[in-house]
CSV table of C-alpha atoms and ligand atoms in Angstrom, one decimal:
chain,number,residue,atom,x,y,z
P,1,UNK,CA,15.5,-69.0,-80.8
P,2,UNK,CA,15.1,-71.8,-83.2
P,3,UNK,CA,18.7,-73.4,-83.9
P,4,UNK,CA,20.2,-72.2,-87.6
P,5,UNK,CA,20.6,-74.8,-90.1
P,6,UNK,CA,22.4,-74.2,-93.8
P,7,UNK,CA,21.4,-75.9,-96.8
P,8,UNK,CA,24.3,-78.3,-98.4
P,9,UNK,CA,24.0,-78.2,-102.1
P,10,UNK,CA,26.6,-80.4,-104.2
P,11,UNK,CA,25.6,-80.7,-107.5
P,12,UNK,CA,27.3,-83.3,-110.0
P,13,UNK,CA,26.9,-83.5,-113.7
P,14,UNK,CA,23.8,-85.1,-113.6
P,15,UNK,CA,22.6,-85.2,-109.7
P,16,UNK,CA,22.2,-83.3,-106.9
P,17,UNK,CA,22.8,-83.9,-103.5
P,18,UNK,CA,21.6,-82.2,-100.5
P,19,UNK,CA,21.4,-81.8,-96.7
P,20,UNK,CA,19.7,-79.3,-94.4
P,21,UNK,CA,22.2,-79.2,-91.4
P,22,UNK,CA,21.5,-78.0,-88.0
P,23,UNK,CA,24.3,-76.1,-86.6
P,24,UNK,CA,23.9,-77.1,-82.9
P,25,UNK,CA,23.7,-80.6,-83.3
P,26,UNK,CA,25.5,-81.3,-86.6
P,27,UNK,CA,22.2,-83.8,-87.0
P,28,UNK,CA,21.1,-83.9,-90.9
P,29,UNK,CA,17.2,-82.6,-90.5
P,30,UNK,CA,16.9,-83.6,-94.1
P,31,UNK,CA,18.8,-85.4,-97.3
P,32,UNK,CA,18.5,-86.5,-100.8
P,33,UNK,CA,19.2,-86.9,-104.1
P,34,UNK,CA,18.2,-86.5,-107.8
P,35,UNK,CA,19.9,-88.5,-110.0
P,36,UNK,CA,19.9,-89.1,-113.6
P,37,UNK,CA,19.5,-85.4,-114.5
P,38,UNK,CA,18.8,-85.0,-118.3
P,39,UNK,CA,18.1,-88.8,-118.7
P,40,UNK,CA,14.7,-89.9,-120.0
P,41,UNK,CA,13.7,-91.1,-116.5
P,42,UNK,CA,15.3,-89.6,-113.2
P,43,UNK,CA,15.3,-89.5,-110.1
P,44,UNK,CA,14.4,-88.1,-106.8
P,45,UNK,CA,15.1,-89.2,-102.9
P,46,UNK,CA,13.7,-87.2,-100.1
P,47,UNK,CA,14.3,-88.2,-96.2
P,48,UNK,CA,13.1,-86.4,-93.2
P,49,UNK,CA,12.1,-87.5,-90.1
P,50,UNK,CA,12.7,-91.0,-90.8
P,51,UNK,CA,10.7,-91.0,-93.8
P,52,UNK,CA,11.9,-91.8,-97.2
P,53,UNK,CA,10.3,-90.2,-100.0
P,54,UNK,CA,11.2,-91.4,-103.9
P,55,UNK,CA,9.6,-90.5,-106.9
P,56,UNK,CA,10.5,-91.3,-110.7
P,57,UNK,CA,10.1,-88.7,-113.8
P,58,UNK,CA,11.8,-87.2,-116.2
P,59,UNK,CA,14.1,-84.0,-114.8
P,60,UNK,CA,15.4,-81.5,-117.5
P,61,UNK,CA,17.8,-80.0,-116.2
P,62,UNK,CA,19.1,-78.5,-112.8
P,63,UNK,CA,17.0,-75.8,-112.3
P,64,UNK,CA,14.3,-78.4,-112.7
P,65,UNK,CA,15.8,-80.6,-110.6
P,66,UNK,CA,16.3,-78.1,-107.6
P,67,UNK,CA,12.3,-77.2,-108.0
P,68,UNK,CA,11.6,-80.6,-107.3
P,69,UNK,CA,13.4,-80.6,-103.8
P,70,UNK,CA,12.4,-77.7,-103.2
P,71,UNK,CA,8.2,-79.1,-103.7
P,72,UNK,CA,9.9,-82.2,-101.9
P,73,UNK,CA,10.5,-80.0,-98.6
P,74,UNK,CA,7.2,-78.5,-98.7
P,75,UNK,CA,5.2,-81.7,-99.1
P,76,UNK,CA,7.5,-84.0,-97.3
P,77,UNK,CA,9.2,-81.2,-94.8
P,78,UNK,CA,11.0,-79.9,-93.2
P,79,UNK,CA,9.3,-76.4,-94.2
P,80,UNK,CA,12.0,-74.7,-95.1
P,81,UNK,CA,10.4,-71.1,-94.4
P,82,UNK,CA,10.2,-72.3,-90.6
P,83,UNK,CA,13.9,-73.9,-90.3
P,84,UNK,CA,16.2,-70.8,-90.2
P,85,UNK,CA,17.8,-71.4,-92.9
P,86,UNK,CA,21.1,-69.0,-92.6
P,87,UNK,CA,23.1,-69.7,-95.8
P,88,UNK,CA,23.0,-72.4,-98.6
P,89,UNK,CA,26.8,-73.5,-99.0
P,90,UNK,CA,27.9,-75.4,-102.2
P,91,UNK,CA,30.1,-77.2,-102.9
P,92,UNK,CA,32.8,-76.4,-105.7
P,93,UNK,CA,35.8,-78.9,-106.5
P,94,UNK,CA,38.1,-76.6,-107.7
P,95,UNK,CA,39.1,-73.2,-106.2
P,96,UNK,CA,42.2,-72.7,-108.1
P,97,UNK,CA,45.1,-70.1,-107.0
P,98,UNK,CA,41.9,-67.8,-106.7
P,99,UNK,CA,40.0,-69.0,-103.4
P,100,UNK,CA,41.5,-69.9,-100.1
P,101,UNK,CA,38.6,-70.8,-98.3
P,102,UNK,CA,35.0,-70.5,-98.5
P,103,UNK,CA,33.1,-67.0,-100.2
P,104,UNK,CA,29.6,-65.2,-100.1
P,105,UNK,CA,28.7,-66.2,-104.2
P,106,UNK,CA,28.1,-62.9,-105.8
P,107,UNK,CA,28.3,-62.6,-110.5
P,108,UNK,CA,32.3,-62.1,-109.8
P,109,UNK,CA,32.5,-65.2,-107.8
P,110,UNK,CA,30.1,-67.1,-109.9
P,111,UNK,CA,32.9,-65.5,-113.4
P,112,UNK,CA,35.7,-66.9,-111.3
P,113,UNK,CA,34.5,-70.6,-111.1
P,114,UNK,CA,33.2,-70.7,-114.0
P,115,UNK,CA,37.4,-69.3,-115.3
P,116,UNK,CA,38.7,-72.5,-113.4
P,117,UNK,CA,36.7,-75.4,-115.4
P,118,UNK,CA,39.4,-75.5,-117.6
P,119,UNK,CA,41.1,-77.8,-114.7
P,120,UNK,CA,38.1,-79.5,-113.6
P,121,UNK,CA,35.9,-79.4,-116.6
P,122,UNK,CA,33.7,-82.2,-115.0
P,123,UNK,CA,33.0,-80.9,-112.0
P,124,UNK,CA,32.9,-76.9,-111.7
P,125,UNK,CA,30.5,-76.4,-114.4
P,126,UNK,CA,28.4,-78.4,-112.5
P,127,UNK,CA,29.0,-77.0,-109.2
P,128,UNK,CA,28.3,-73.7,-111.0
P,129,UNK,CA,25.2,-74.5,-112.4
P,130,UNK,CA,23.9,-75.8,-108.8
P,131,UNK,CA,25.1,-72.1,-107.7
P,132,UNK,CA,23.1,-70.3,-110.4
P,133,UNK,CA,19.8,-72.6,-110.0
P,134,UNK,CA,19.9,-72.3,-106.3
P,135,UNK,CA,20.6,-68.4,-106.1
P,136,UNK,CA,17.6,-67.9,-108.4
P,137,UNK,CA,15.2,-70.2,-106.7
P,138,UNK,CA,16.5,-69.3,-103.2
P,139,UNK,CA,17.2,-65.1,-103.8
P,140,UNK,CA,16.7,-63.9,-99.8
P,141,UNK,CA,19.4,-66.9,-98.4
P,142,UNK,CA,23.2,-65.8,-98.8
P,143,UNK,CA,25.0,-68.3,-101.2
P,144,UNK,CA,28.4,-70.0,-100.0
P,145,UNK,CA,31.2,-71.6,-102.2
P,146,UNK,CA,33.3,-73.9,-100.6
P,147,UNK,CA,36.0,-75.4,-102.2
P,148,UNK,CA,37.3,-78.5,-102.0
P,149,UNK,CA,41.2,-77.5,-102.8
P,150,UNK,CA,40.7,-74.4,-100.4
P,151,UNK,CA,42.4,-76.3,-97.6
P,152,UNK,CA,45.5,-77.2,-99.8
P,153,UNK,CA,46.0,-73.4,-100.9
P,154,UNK,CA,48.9,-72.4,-98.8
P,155,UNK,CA,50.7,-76.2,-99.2
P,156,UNK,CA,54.2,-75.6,-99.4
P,157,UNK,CA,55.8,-74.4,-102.6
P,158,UNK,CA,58.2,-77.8,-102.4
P,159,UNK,CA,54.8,-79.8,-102.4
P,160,UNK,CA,53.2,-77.7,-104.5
P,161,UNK,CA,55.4,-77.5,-107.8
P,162,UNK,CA,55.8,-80.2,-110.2
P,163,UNK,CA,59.1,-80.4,-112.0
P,164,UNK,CA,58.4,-79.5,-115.2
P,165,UNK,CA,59.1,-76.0,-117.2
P,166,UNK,CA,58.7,-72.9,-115.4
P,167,UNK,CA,56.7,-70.9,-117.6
P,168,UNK,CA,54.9,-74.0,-118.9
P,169,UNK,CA,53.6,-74.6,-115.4
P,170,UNK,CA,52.5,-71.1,-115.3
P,171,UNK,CA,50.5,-70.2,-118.0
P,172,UNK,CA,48.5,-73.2,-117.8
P,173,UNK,CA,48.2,-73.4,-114.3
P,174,UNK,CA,49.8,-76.8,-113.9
P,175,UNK,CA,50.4,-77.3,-110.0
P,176,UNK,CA,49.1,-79.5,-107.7
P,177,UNK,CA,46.3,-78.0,-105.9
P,178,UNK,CA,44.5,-81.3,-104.2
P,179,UNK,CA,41.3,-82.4,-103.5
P,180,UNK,CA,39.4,-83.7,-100.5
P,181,UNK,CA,40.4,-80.2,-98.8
P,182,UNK,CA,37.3,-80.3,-96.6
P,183,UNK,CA,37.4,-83.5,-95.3
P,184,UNK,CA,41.1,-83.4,-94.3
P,185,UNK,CA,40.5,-80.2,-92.8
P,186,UNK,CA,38.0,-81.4,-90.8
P,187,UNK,CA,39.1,-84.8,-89.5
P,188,UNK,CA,42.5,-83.6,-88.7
P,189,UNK,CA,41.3,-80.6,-86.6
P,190,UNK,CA,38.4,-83.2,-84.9
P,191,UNK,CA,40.6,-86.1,-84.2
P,192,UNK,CA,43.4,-83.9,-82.7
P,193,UNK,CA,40.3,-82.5,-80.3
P,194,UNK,CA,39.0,-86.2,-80.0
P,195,UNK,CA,42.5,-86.8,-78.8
P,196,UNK,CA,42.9,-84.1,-76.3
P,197,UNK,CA,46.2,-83.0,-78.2
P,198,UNK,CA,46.9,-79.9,-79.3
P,199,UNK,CA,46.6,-79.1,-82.5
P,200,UNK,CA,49.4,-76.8,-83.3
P,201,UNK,CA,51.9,-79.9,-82.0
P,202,UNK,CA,50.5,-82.4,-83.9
P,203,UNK,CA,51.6,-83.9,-87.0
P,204,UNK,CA,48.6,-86.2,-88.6
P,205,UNK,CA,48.9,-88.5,-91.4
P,206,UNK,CA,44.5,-88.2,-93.2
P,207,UNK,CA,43.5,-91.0,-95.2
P,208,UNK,CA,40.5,-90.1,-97.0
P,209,UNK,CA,39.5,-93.8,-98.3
P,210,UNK,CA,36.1,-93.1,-100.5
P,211,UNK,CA,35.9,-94.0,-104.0
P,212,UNK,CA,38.1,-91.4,-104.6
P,213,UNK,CA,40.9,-91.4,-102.1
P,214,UNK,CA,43.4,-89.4,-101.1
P,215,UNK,CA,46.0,-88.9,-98.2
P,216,UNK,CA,47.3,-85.4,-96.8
P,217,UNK,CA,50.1,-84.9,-94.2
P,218,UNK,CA,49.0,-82.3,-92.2
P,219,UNK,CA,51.1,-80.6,-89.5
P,220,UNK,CA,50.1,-78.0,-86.6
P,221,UNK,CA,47.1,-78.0,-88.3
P,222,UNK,CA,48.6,-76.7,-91.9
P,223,UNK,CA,48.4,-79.1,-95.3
P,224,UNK,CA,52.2,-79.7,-95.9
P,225,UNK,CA,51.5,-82.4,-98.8
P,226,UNK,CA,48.6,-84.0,-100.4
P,227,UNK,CA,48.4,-86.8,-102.7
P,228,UNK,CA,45.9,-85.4,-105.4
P,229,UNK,CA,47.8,-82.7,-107.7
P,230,UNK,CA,46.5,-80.6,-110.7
P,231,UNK,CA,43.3,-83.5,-110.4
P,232,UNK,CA,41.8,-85.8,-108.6
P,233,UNK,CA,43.9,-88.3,-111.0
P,234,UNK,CA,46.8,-88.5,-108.8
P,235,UNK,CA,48.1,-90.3,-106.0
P,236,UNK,CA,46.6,-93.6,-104.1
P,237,UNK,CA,44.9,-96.5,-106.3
P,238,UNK,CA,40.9,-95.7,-106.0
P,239,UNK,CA,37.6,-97.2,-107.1
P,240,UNK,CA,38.3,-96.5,-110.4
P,241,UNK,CA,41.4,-94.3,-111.1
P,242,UNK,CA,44.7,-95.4,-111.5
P,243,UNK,CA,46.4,-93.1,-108.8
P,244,UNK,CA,50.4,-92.4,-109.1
P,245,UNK,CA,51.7,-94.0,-112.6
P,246,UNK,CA,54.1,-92.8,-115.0
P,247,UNK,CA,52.8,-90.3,-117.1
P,248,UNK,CA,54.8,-91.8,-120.1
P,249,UNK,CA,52.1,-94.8,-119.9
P,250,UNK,CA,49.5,-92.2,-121.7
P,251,UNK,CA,52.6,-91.7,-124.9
P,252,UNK,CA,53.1,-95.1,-124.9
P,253,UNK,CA,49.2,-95.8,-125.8
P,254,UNK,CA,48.4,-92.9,-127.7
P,255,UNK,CA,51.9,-94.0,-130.1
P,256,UNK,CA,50.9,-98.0,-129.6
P,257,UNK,CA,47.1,-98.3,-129.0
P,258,UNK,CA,45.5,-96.0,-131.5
P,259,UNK,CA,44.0,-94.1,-128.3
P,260,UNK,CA,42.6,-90.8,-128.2
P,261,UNK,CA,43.5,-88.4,-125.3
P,262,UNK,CA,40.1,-88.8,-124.1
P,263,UNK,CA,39.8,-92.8,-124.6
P,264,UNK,CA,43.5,-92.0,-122.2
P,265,UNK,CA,41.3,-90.5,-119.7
P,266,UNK,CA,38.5,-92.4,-119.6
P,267,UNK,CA,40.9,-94.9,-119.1
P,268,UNK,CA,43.1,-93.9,-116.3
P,269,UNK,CA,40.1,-91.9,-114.6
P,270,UNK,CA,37.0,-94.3,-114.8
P,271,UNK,CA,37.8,-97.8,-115.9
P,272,UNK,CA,41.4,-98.4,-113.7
P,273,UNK,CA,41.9,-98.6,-110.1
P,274,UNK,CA,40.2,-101.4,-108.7
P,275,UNK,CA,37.6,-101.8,-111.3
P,276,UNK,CA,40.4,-102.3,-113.4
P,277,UNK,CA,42.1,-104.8,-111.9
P,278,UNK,CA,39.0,-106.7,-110.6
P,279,UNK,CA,35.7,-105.5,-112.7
P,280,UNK,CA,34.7,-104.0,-109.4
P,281,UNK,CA,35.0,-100.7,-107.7
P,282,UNK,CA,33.9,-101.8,-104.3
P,283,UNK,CA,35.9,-103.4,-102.3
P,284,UNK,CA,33.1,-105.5,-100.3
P,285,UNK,CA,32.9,-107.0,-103.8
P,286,UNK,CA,36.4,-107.4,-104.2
P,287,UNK,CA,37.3,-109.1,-100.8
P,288,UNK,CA,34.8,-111.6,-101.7
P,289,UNK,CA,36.2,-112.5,-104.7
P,290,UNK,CA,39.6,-112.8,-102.6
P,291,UNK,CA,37.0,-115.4,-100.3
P,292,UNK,CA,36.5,-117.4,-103.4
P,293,UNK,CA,40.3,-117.6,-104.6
P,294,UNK,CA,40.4,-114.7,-106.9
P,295,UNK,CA,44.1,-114.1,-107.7
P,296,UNK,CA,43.2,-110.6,-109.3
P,297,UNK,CA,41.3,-109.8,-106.4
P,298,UNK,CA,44.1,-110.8,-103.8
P,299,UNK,CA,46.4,-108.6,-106.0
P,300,UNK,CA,44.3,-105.5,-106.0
P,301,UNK,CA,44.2,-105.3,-102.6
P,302,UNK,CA,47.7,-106.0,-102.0
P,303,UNK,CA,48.6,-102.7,-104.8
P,304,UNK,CA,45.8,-100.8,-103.0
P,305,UNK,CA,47.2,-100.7,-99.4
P,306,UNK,CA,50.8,-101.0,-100.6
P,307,UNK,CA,50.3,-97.5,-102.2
P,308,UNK,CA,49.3,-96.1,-98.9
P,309,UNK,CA,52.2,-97.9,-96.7
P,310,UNK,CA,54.6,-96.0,-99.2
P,311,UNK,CA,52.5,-92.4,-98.7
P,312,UNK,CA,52.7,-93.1,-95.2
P,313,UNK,CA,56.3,-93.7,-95.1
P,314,UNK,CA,56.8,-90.7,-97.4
P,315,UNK,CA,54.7,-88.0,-95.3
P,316,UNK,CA,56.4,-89.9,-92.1
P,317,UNK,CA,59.1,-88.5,-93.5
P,318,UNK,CA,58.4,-85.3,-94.7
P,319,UNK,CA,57.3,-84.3,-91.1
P,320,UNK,CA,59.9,-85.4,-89.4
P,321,UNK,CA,57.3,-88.2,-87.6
P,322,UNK,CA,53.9,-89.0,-87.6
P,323,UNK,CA,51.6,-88.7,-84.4
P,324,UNK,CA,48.4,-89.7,-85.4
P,325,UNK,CA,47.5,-91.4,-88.7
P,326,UNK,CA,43.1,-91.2,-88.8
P,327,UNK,CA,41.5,-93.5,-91.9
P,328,UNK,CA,38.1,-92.0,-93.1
P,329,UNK,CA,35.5,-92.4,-95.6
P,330,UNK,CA,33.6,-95.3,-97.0
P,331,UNK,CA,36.4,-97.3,-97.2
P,332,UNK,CA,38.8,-96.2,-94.0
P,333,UNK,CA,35.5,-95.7,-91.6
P,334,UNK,CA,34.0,-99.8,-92.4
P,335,UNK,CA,37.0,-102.1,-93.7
P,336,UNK,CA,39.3,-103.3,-91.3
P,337,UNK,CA,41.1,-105.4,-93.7
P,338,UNK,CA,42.3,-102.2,-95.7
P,339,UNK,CA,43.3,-100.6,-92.1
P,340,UNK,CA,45.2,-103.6,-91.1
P,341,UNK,CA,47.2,-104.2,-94.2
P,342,UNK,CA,48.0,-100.9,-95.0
P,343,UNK,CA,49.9,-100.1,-91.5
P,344,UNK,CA,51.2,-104.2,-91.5
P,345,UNK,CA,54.9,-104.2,-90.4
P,346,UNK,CA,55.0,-100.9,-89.5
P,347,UNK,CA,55.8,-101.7,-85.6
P,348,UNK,CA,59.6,-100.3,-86.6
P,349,UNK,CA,58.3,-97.0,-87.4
P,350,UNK,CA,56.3,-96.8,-83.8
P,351,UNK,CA,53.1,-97.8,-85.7
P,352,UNK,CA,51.4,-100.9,-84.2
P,353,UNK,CA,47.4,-101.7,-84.7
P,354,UNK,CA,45.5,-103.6,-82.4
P,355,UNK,CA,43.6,-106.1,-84.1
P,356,UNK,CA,40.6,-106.9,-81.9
P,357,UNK,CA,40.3,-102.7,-81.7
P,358,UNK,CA,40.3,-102.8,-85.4
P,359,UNK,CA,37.8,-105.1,-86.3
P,360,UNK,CA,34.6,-104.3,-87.6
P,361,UNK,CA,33.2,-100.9,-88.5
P,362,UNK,CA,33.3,-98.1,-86.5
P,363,UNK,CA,30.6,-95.0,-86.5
P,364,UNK,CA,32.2,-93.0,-84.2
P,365,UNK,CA,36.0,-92.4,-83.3
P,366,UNK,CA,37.7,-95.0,-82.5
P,367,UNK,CA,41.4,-95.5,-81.1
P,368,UNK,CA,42.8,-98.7,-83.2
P,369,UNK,CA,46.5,-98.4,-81.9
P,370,UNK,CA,47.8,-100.8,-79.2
P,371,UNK,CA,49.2,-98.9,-75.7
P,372,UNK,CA,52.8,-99.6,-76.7
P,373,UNK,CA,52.7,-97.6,-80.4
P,374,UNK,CA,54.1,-94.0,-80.8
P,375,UNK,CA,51.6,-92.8,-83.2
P,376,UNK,CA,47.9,-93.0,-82.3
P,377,UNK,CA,45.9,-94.7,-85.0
P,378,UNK,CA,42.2,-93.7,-85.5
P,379,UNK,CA,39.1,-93.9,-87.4
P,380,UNK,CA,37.5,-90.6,-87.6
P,381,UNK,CA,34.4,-90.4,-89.4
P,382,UNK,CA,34.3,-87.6,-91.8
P,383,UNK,CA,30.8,-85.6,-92.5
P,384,UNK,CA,31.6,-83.0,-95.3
P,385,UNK,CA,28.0,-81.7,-95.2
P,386,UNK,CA,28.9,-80.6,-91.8
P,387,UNK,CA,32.1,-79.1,-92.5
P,388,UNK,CA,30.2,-77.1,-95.0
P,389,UNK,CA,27.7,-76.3,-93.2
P,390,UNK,CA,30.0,-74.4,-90.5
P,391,UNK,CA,32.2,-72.7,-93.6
P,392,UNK,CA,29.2,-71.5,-94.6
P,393,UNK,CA,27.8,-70.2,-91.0
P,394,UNK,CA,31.4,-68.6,-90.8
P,395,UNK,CA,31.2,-66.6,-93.7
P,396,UNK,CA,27.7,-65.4,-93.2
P,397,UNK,CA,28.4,-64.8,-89.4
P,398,UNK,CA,31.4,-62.4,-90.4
P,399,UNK,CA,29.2,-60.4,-92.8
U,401,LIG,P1,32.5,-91.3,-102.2
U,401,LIG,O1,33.9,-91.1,-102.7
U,401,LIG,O2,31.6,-91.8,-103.4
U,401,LIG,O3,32.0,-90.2,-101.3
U,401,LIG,P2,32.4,-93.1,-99.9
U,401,LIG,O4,33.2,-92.3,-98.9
U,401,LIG,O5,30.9,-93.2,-99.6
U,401,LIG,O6,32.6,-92.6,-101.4
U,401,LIG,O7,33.0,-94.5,-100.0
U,401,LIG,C1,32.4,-95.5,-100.9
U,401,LIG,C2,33.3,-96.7,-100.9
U,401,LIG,O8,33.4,-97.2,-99.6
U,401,LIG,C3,32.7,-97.9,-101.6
U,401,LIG,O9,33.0,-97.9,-103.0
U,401,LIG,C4,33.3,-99.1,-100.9
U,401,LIG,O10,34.5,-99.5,-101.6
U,401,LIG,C5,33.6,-98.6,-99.6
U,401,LIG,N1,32.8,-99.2,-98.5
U,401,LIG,C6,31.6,-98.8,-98.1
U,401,LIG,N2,31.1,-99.6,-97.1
U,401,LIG,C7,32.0,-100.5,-96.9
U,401,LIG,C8,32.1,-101.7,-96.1
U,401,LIG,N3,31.2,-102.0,-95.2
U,401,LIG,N4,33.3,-102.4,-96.2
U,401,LIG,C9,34.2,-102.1,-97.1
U,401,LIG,N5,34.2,-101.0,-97.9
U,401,LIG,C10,33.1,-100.3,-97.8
C-alpha cells in the first residue's frame, strides 16, 4: 500500500502555506508558499525532492493562489493524484466555545468559523477562505479544521474567566480561549514519550517561543492555564506584541494621545514587543545589537526572559511543581541565550541548566538539565504541520 499523506493548508491574509505530510514518517514530501496575495506582484515557493521552485506574478486572490500550487504539484511534483492523499486539514486560529478539537468541514462548519471572526477578525476569515478555495478545487478529499484553541477548550473555569462583569463576559464572548493549542498539545504529549514518563503523571511547563509566543502549563496531559486569552495579544513579550500590560495603558492613550482604537492595536499588536523596544523583531538581530553595546537591546532581552521566569514561577505554582519545562519554536528550539536566562537562578526551585548541554541549536530533543535538577529541561522541536496532519488522519479514520 502506498503510505497516506494529508495536505496542510494554513492560509493567512495574504499567503498560503502548505505541506503534503506523510503519515508514516512525519517527513514533509512537499512545502511552500504564496505570498503577497492581492499585491501587484506575488509570490510562489514550491519544494519537493530537494528542489526549489519560485516564480513571480500577480495572484488575485486565494482561489487563484491555491490553482497555482496546485499547477505547482503537477509540474514540479509530487503528483498529487498518485500520493494518497487522505484529508486536507486547515488550519483555523480560532475555534471558539464551539469546537474542541478537530472537524470533517461541511456549509455548517464552514457558518460556524465564519460566526467566530468577530474574535479573530484577522485570522479566521482567512482560514475560511483557504477552506472554501480548497474544498472547491479539491471536492473528492475530506476537508479538516483544526483549531488552534481546540487544545485549550476544557482549561479550567479558574483559568479560563477573566474578572470582569458576568454578563458582559458572556454576551460578547470575552474569555480566554489561547492560542498555540496544537503545538502545546503536541510537544507536551512528545516530550513526556521522549522522556519515558508517563504522561498522566506529569506536569509540563510548554514554552512556545516563535514570533508569537506563548507558555501553557499542562498537567497529566490536560491544559490547566495558558498565557494567550480572548487573543493572541496576551501574555509573554513577543516579536512584536506587547504581551501582559495594563489594559488602562490603551485609556490612557486614547484620552492623552489622540489615538484611535485601531492606531491602539496596531500599536500593542504589531509595532511593540521587541520591535518596539529595539526596531527589530528577531532576536539574532537584537543579540547583536547587545554585541555592539546596545542598551535598548540588553534591556529587551532582560524584559523578554523575565516575563517567562515569572510564568514559570506562576504555573510552578499552579500545579503544585513542575516536572519538565520543554522550550520550542524558532526562538526556544535555536537560542540558548533566551533558554539560559530565562531559567537563571532558578536552582532553588529544583531547576538547574547545564550550560555546555545548552549551547547551540538543537534539531532534535534535547535534555538541557544538569543530573542534580528536579525538573527535566528540554528542547522539543515542534512541527504543527505534523500535528495536523495526524488530527486530520484521526477524524477521517473515525468516519
Ligand atoms: P512563527 O511564530 O512565525 O511561526 P517561528 O517559530 O519560526 O515563528 O520563530 C521565528 C523567530 O525565531 C524569529 O523571529 C527569531 O526571533 C527566532 N529565531 C529563529 N532562528 C533563530 C536563531 N538561530 N537564533 C535565535 N533566534 C532565532
Amino acid at each position: 500500500m502506498t503510505t497516506q499523506t494529508v495536505l496542510v493548508v494554513n492560509s493567512g491574509s495574504s499567503s498560503i502555506k502548505y505541506q503534503l505530510v506523510e503519515l508514516g514518517t512525519g517527513a514533509a514530501v512537499a512545502s511552500g508558499v504564496v505570498e503577497r496575495i492581492g499585491e501587484p506582484t506575488g509570490s510562489l515557493r514550491h519544494v519537493h525532492g530537494g528542489t526549489t521552485t519560485e516564480r513571480e506574478l500577480h495572484i488575485p486572490d486565494h482561489g487563484e493562489g491555491l490553482r497555482r500550487v496546485l499547477s505547482l504539484f503537477e509540474v514540479a511534483g509530487p503528483d498529487l493524484a498518485e500520493a494518497n492523499v487522505v484529508a486536507v486539514g486547515h488550519r483555523v486560529v480560532q475555534g471558539g466555545m464551539a469546537f474542541d478539537g478537530p472537524v470533517l468541514v461541511d456549509a455548517e462548519v464552514e457558518r460556524k468559523i465564519d460566526e467566530l471572526s468577530a474574535l479573530a477578525p484577522l485570522h479566521n476569515p482567512a482560514n475560511l477562505t483557504g477552506i472554501r478555495v480548497g474544498r472547491a478545487l479539491l471536492p473528492d478529499v475530506p476537508h479538516v479544521a483544526v483549531f488552534d484553541t481546540a487544545f485549550f477548550h476544557h482549561l479550567p473555569a479558574a483559568a479560563a474567566t477573566y474578572a470582569i462583569d458576568r454578563e458582559v463576559a458572556a454576551t460578547y464572548k470575552v474569555r480566554r480561549y489561547g492560542a498555540h493549542g496544537t503545538s502545546h498539545q503536541f510537544v507536551s504529549r512528545g516530550v513526556a514519550e521522549f522522556l519515558g514518563r508517563d504522561l498522566a503523571t506529569t506536569r509540563t511547563i510548554v514554552l512556545h517561543l516563535g514570533n508569537g509566543a506563548s507558555v501553557s502549563a499542562v498537567d497529566g496531559g490536560h491544559a490547566v492555564d495558558t498565557s494567550m486569552g480572548l487573543t493572541p495579544l496576551e501574555g509573554l513579550v513577543m516579536g512584536t506584541r506587547t504581551g501582559d500590560i495594563d489594559p488602562a495603558v490603551v485609556f490612557h492613550l486614547s484620552r492623552n494621545a489622540g489615538m484611535s482604537i485601531d492606531e491602539i492595536d496596531d500599536l500593542l499588536n504589531r509595532r511593540s514587543g521587541l520591535k518596539g523596544l529595539t526596531g527589530h523583531n528577531d532576536l539574532r538581530e537584537v543579540h547583536d545589537l547587545v554585541e555592539s553595546g546596545d542598551e535598548d537591546a540588553r534591556l529587551a532581552v532582560d524584559v523578554y526572559t523575565r516575563r517567562i521566569k515569572k510564568y514559570i514561577g506562576s504555573y510552578a505554582a499552579v500545579m503544585g511543581g513542575v516536572d519538565v519545562i520543554a522550550f520550542t519554536a524558532g526562538v526556544g528550539e535555536n537560542d540558548d541565550i533566551v533558554r539560559a536566562r530565562s531559567l537563571e537562578g532558578l536552582q532553588g526551585f529544583g531547576i538547574e541548566i547545564d550550560l555546555e548541554r545548552n549551547a547551540g541549536r538543537k534539531k532534535e530533543p534535547t535534555v538541557i538539565s544538569t543530573e542534580a535538577s528536579a525538573t527535566t529541561v528540554v528542547v522539543y522541536p515542534t512541527n504543527e504541520e505534523l500535528a495536523i496532519a495526524r488530527q486530520a488522519l484521526d477524524v477521517v479514520r473515525d468516519r
